[in-house]
Amino acid sequence: MRNRMLKLMSLFAALALVASACGGSSGGDAGDESGSDSTAVGSDDTTDDTTDDTTDDTTDDTTDEETAGGSVEVFSWWTGGGEAAGLDAMIEVFGSTDPGITFENSAVAGGAGTNARAVLASRLQAGDPPDSWQGHAGQELIGTYVAADQIEPLNFLYDEQGWLDVMPETLIPLISKDGNIYSVPVNIHRANVLWSNPTVLSDAGIEMPTSLDEFIAAMETLKSGGMDAPLAMGEQWTSLHLMETIMLASMGPDSWNGLWDGSVAWDSAEVTKALEDYNTVLGYTNSDSSSLSWQDAGQLVLDGNAAFNIMGDWQEGFFRELGKEPGTDYVWSATPGSDGVFQFLSDSFVLAKGAPNRDAAIAWLTVAGSNQGQDAFNPVKGSIPARNDADRSLYGEYLLSAMDDWASNTVVGSLTHGVVANDSWKSEIDSAVGLFLIDKDVANLQTALVAAHAANG
Amino acid sequence: MTTTAGKAPIRRKAFSMEKWWGLVWVMPSLIAVMLFVYGFIGWTARVSMSAWKGLLPNYDFVGDDNFVALSKDPRFDIDIKNTAIFTFVFVLGCLIIGFLLAVLLDKGIRGEGFYRTLFLFPMAISFIVTGVVWRWLMNPAQGDRLSGLNLLFDKLGLDFLINSWHATPEWGIAAVALPAVWQMSGYTMALYLAGLRAVPETLREAARVDGASEYQVYRMVIIPLLRPITLSAIIILGHISLKVFDLIIALAGKQVALDVPSTYMWTTTFDGYFFNRGAAIGIVLLMSVAVLVIPYLWYTLRQERDL
């Protein structure tokens, strides 16, 4: 009898837990999605978007005829910091140029946009696209959304607005496919930047390195001087970022471009050399990198715990947010060995095929590509405009130097940030780098990179 | 309706009406379960045998290609190794700590209700919150940047305990299992406590009369009697550990070193658009949970019927 009670109890407990765990996890998933959807709709950034839920559905059918009314749903992963503030600034401009259109800010939070892209993917598969969404200019957009026939070419808008005259020529092929331009870039970031702490450098009697060899020698000096990890690095994607900048420095811009258009083989000797350089540089990074964000890594440099950090120029936005002074609290240069090369990435907005509010979406894109819109967004976000006719008085010391480099340097695309490779290829490279961080076997890494190229290139 | 009911034998009719209504009431959830659980399992199985890569579905049949590719995928090897270590540390940790707590509470300690609630509390927290809190506690920074538990060890003069936690090469995943042990051992305690309460005092008395020491009473009498509890605890904890996702994402982010099948499934599906591979991993996960749960349910249900 007791035994039976026991068994009944344990069975009940097991069933209850299995049930609650199943319910919990599926409920969690569902909650996740609807949660993000509702953040999407009721995002706190814009206060006026809560009321349009009701009007939205009813006006949907009429907005096509009435250009000045209705709403536009814009999807992004800009939910915090300078990004969200920049977006808000641009939304404000949109509010003044198109006062009749309600802006629906559908921002989904989460690491570098991966959560947002997952939500976007399921919405697109369900045939429920937002009117416009954010994406990294380049293969990330083209390889995914153009290939799936989800976005419209925007050549007409470029012609109408005269953007081809004010945006850099090098940018256009990267955001086009077969002569069709698919997105409106609002900003330019630079990936290959070395950040450093001038006090640490001068204490150790080191100059800012300009070549890979000097860079490694400088870190060796610092290490023998008692600094554990002269190069601050964060979680896994930041080491992918490190890898691409070191590869660029080691191979040079032509070979780097060649990797992505197929003219340079992944099993070539120069790739081996570049990966070995990457491995050498990794030897100077902190052991707790996997638990740090890129901000944490930047903080290590500011605090003098590390001398260097290689990160995109959003790091400067973080430094300024902390009230640090360029030149005295931090200095910068191109990643050693890549001077004269501007490895860029760009955020851009697209027009959904079958956008529910197409005219309003075009009005939004017009603002996103306008001088007014870009000069509202970029000084706040800490990036430079994609247009070359910006108001220079709005930008700080670093950004002005980046604008000059953007105008004069050789421009190449970034891997980690979606310019040169499609998402499938990039995620396979990311896996390979993750495995490399465990076994540090250059030959294995190269084999995996060759395979990734063969399957996805 | 009423006229026909009047003609038929009343007892029987009422019974079948009841049965019929029961079926009606159950129907919506039955249909929902068929569709949203079994239907989607079937769909996932189909996708796992397709060539779907990219945003648009591609149902070209490729047989077991995706599973073969997974078996050769070095990242999936890491996933399996990590799951094995995680499961081992998590299940064993919960069983041992849960059992010890239950034995202590069973001794008739004062304020037992308070302690029981205290030990159960972590279970009320979601794994995400646990992950974030333990991310701070298990900060692996060394030198003068020590913080969290490492700093505590340092202050207490327990320097030998300072370690890299989840940043430890190879075994980092074991550190990730610690918060999970913290969270679920209270629940295991509750299971064991219920079991201990059901062991009749007469059996203990009899053992003591026979000259058994307290240790022997537990070893020879109580623990064997608790076997069904241990079994269900293993099943419950085991399937939690196979599905663990949120804890790892919150604690470690996306890194291959601490990858498990569920995180690989997520990243490969939504970052890389390998829907076929993601579905294949999902099916492998389902199978491994099924291998654990189905024999147990079958065995228990049969036992119930026999009784």
CSV table of C-alpha atoms in Angstrom, one decimal, chain B residues 56-244:
chain,number,residue,atom,x,y,z
B,56,LEU,CA,12.5,30.4,-48.0
B,57,PRO,CA,11.4,26.8,-47.3
B,58,ASN,CA,13.0,24.2,-49.5
B,59,TYR,CA,11.5,20.8,-49.0
B,60,ASP,CA,13.7,18.8,-51.4
B,61,PHE,CA,14.1,15.4,-49.7
B,62,VAL,CA,17.7,14.7,-48.8
B,63,GLY,CA,17.2,11.6,-46.5
B,64,ASP,CA,19.5,11.4,-43.6
B,65,ASP,CA,22.1,13.8,-45.0
B,66,ASN,CA,21.6,16.4,-42.3
B,67,PHE,CA,22.0,13.8,-39.5
B,68,VAL,CA,25.2,12.4,-41.1
B,69,ALA,CA,26.6,15.9,-41.4
B,70,LEU,CA,25.8,16.5,-37.7
B,71,SER,CA,27.6,13.3,-36.7
B,72,LYS,CA,30.7,14.6,-38.4
B,73,ASP,CA,30.3,18.2,-37.1
B,74,PRO,CA,33.1,19.0,-34.6
B,75,ARG,CA,30.8,21.6,-33.0
B,76,PHE,CA,28.1,18.9,-32.4
B,77,ASP,CA,30.8,16.7,-30.7
B,78,ILE,CA,31.4,19.6,-28.3
B,79,ASP,CA,27.6,19.9,-27.7
B,80,ILE,CA,27.4,16.2,-26.8
B,81,LYS,CA,30.4,16.4,-24.5
B,82,ASN,CA,29.1,19.5,-22.8
B,83,THR,CA,25.6,18.0,-22.4
B,84,ALA,CA,27.2,14.8,-20.9
B,85,ILE,CA,29.2,16.8,-18.4
B,86,PHE,CA,26.4,19.2,-17.6
B,87,THR,CA,23.9,16.3,-17.0
B,88,PHE,CA,26.3,14.4,-14.8
B,89,VAL,CA,27.2,17.4,-12.6
B,90,PHE,CA,23.6,18.7,-12.5
B,91,VAL,CA,21.8,15.4,-11.8
B,92,LEU,CA,24.3,14.1,-9.3
B,93,GLY,CA,24.6,17.5,-7.6
B,94,CYS,CA,20.9,17.8,-7.2
B,95,LEU,CA,20.4,14.3,-5.9
B,96,ILE,CA,23.2,14.5,-3.3
B,97,ILE,CA,22.3,18.0,-2.0
B,98,GLY,CA,18.6,17.4,-2.3
B,99,PHE,CA,18.8,14.1,-0.4
B,100,LEU,CA,21.0,15.6,2.4
B,101,LEU,CA,18.7,18.6,2.8
B,102,ALA,CA,15.7,16.2,3.0
B,103,VAL,CA,17.4,14.0,5.6
B,104,LEU,CA,18.3,17.1,7.7
B,105,LEU,CA,14.7,18.4,7.5
B,106,ASP,CA,13.3,15.0,8.2
B,107,LYS,CA,15.1,15.0,11.6
B,108,GLY,CA,12.4,17.3,12.9
B,109,ILE,CA,14.3,20.5,12.9
B,110,ARG,CA,12.6,23.6,14.4
B,111,GLY,CA,11.1,25.9,11.8
B,112,GLU,CA,11.1,23.1,9.2
B,113,GLY,CA,8.4,24.9,7.2
B,114,PHE,CA,10.7,28.0,7.0
B,115,TYR,CA,13.7,26.0,5.7
B,116,ARG,CA,11.6,24.0,3.3
B,117,THR,CA,10.3,27.2,1.7
B,118,LEU,CA,13.8,28.7,1.7
B,119,PHE,CA,15.3,25.7,-0.1
B,120,LEU,CA,12.5,25.6,-2.6
B,121,PHE,CA,12.6,29.3,-3.4
B,122,PRO,CA,15.3,29.2,-6.1
B,123,MET,CA,12.9,27.1,-8.1
B,124,ALA,CA,10.6,30.0,-8.4
B,125,ILE,CA,13.2,32.0,-10.3
B,126,SER,CA,13.6,31.6,-14.0
B,127,PHE,CA,16.8,30.2,-15.4
B,128,ILE,CA,17.4,33.5,-17.1
B,129,VAL,CA,17.5,35.4,-13.8
B,130,THR,CA,19.7,32.7,-12.3
B,131,GLY,CA,22.0,32.9,-15.2
B,132,VAL,CA,22.4,36.7,-14.9
B,133,VAL,CA,23.0,36.6,-11.2
B,134,TRP,CA,25.5,33.7,-11.4
B,135,ARG,CA,27.3,35.4,-14.2
B,136,TRP,CA,28.2,38.1,-11.7
B,137,LEU,CA,28.9,35.7,-9.0
B,138,MET,CA,31.1,33.5,-11.1
B,139,ASN,CA,33.1,36.3,-12.6
B,140,PRO,CA,36.3,34.6,-13.9
B,141,ALA,CA,38.5,37.8,-13.8
B,142,GLN,CA,41.8,37.3,-12.1
B,143,GLY,CA,44.4,39.5,-10.5
B,144,ASP,CA,43.3,42.8,-9.1
B,145,ARG,CA,40.0,42.6,-11.0
B,146,LEU,CA,38.7,39.8,-8.8
B,147,SER,CA,35.0,39.9,-8.1
B,148,GLY,CA,32.0,37.8,-7.1
B,149,LEU,CA,32.7,34.5,-5.5
B,150,ASN,CA,36.4,34.7,-6.3
B,151,LEU,CA,36.6,38.0,-4.3
B,152,LEU,CA,34.8,36.3,-1.4
B,153,PHE,CA,37.3,33.5,-1.5
B,154,ASP,CA,40.1,36.0,-1.5
B,155,LYS,CA,38.7,37.9,1.5
B,156,LEU,CA,38.2,34.7,3.4
B,157,GLY,CA,41.8,33.6,2.7
B,158,LEU,CA,40.5,30.6,0.6
B,159,ASP,CA,42.7,31.6,-2.4
B,160,PHE,CA,43.1,28.0,-3.5
B,161,LEU,CA,39.4,28.1,-4.4
B,162,ILE,CA,39.7,31.0,-6.8
B,163,ASN,CA,39.2,29.7,-10.3
B,164,SER,CA,38.1,30.6,-13.8
B,165,TRP,CA,34.6,29.1,-13.5
B,166,HIS,CA,32.9,28.8,-16.8
B,167,ALA,CA,36.0,30.2,-18.6
B,168,THR,CA,37.9,27.1,-17.6
B,169,PRO,CA,39.0,25.3,-20.8
B,170,GLU,CA,37.3,21.9,-21.4
B,171,TRP,CA,35.4,21.8,-18.1
B,172,GLY,CA,33.8,25.2,-18.1
B,173,ILE,CA,30.4,23.7,-18.6
B,174,ALA,CA,30.6,22.0,-15.2
B,175,ALA,CA,30.6,25.5,-13.7
B,176,VAL,CA,27.5,26.4,-15.6
B,177,ALA,CA,25.8,23.4,-14.0
B,178,LEU,CA,26.4,24.8,-10.5
B,179,PRO,CA,23.6,27.5,-10.7
B,180,ALA,CA,21.3,24.8,-12.1
B,181,VAL,CA,22.2,22.6,-9.1
B,182,TRP,CA,21.5,25.6,-6.8
B,183,GLN,CA,18.1,26.1,-8.5
B,184,MET,CA,16.8,22.5,-8.6
B,185,SER,CA,18.3,20.9,-5.5
B,186,GLY,CA,15.5,22.4,-3.4
B,187,TYR,CA,13.0,20.7,-5.6
B,188,THR,CA,14.8,17.4,-5.3
B,189,MET,CA,14.7,17.9,-1.6
B,190,ALA,CA,11.0,18.2,-1.7
B,191,LEU,CA,10.7,15.0,-3.6
B,192,TYR,CA,12.9,13.1,-1.2
B,193,LEU,CA,11.2,14.7,1.8
B,194,ALA,CA,7.8,13.4,0.6
B,195,GLY,CA,9.5,10.0,0.2
B,196,LEU,CA,11.1,10.0,3.6
B,197,ARG,CA,7.8,10.9,5.2
B,198,ALA,CA,6.2,7.9,3.6
B,199,VAL,CA,8.7,5.5,5.0
B,200,PRO,CA,7.0,4.0,8.1
B,201,GLU,CA,8.6,4.6,11.4
B,202,THR,CA,8.1,0.9,12.2
B,203,LEU,CA,10.7,-0.1,9.6
B,204,ARG,CA,13.3,2.2,11.1
B,205,GLU,CA,12.5,0.9,14.5
B,206,ALA,CA,12.8,-2.6,13.4
B,207,ALA,CA,16.1,-2.0,11.8
B,208,ARG,CA,17.4,-0.3,15.0
B,209,VAL,CA,16.2,-3.1,17.1
B,210,ASP,CA,18.2,-5.4,14.8
B,211,GLY,CA,21.2,-3.3,15.8
B,212,ALA,CA,21.6,-1.3,12.7
B,213,SER,CA,23.5,2.0,13.1
B,214,GLU,CA,21.9,5.2,11.8
B,215,TYR,CA,24.1,5.0,8.7
B,216,GLN,CA,23.0,1.4,8.1
B,217,VAL,CA,19.4,2.3,8.5
B,218,TYR,CA,19.7,4.8,5.7
B,219,ARG,CA,22.0,2.7,3.6
B,220,MET,CA,20.1,-0.6,3.9
B,221,VAL,CA,16.5,0.5,4.5
B,222,ILE,CA,15.6,4.0,3.6
B,223,ILE,CA,17.6,4.5,0.4
B,224,PRO,CA,16.3,1.3,-1.2
B,225,LEU,CA,12.8,2.3,-0.3
B,226,LEU,CA,13.4,5.7,-2.0
B,227,ARG,CA,14.4,4.2,-5.3
B,228,PRO,CA,11.2,5.2,-7.1
B,229,ILE,CA,11.8,8.8,-6.0
B,230,THR,CA,15.4,8.7,-7.1
B,231,LEU,CA,14.3,7.3,-10.5
B,232,SER,CA,11.7,10.0,-11.1
B,233,ALA,CA,14.1,12.7,-9.9
B,234,ILE,CA,16.7,11.4,-12.4
B,235,ILE,CA,14.1,11.5,-15.2
B,236,ILE,CA,12.9,15.0,-14.3
B,237,LEU,CA,16.4,16.5,-13.9
B,238,GLY,CA,17.8,14.6,-16.8
B,239,HIS,CA,15.3,15.9,-19.3
B,240,ILE,CA,15.7,19.5,-17.9
B,241,SER,CA,19.4,19.2,-18.5
B,242,LEU,CA,19.0,17.9,-22.1
B,243,LYS,CA,16.8,20.9,-22.9
B,244,VAL,CA,18.9,23.6,-21.0
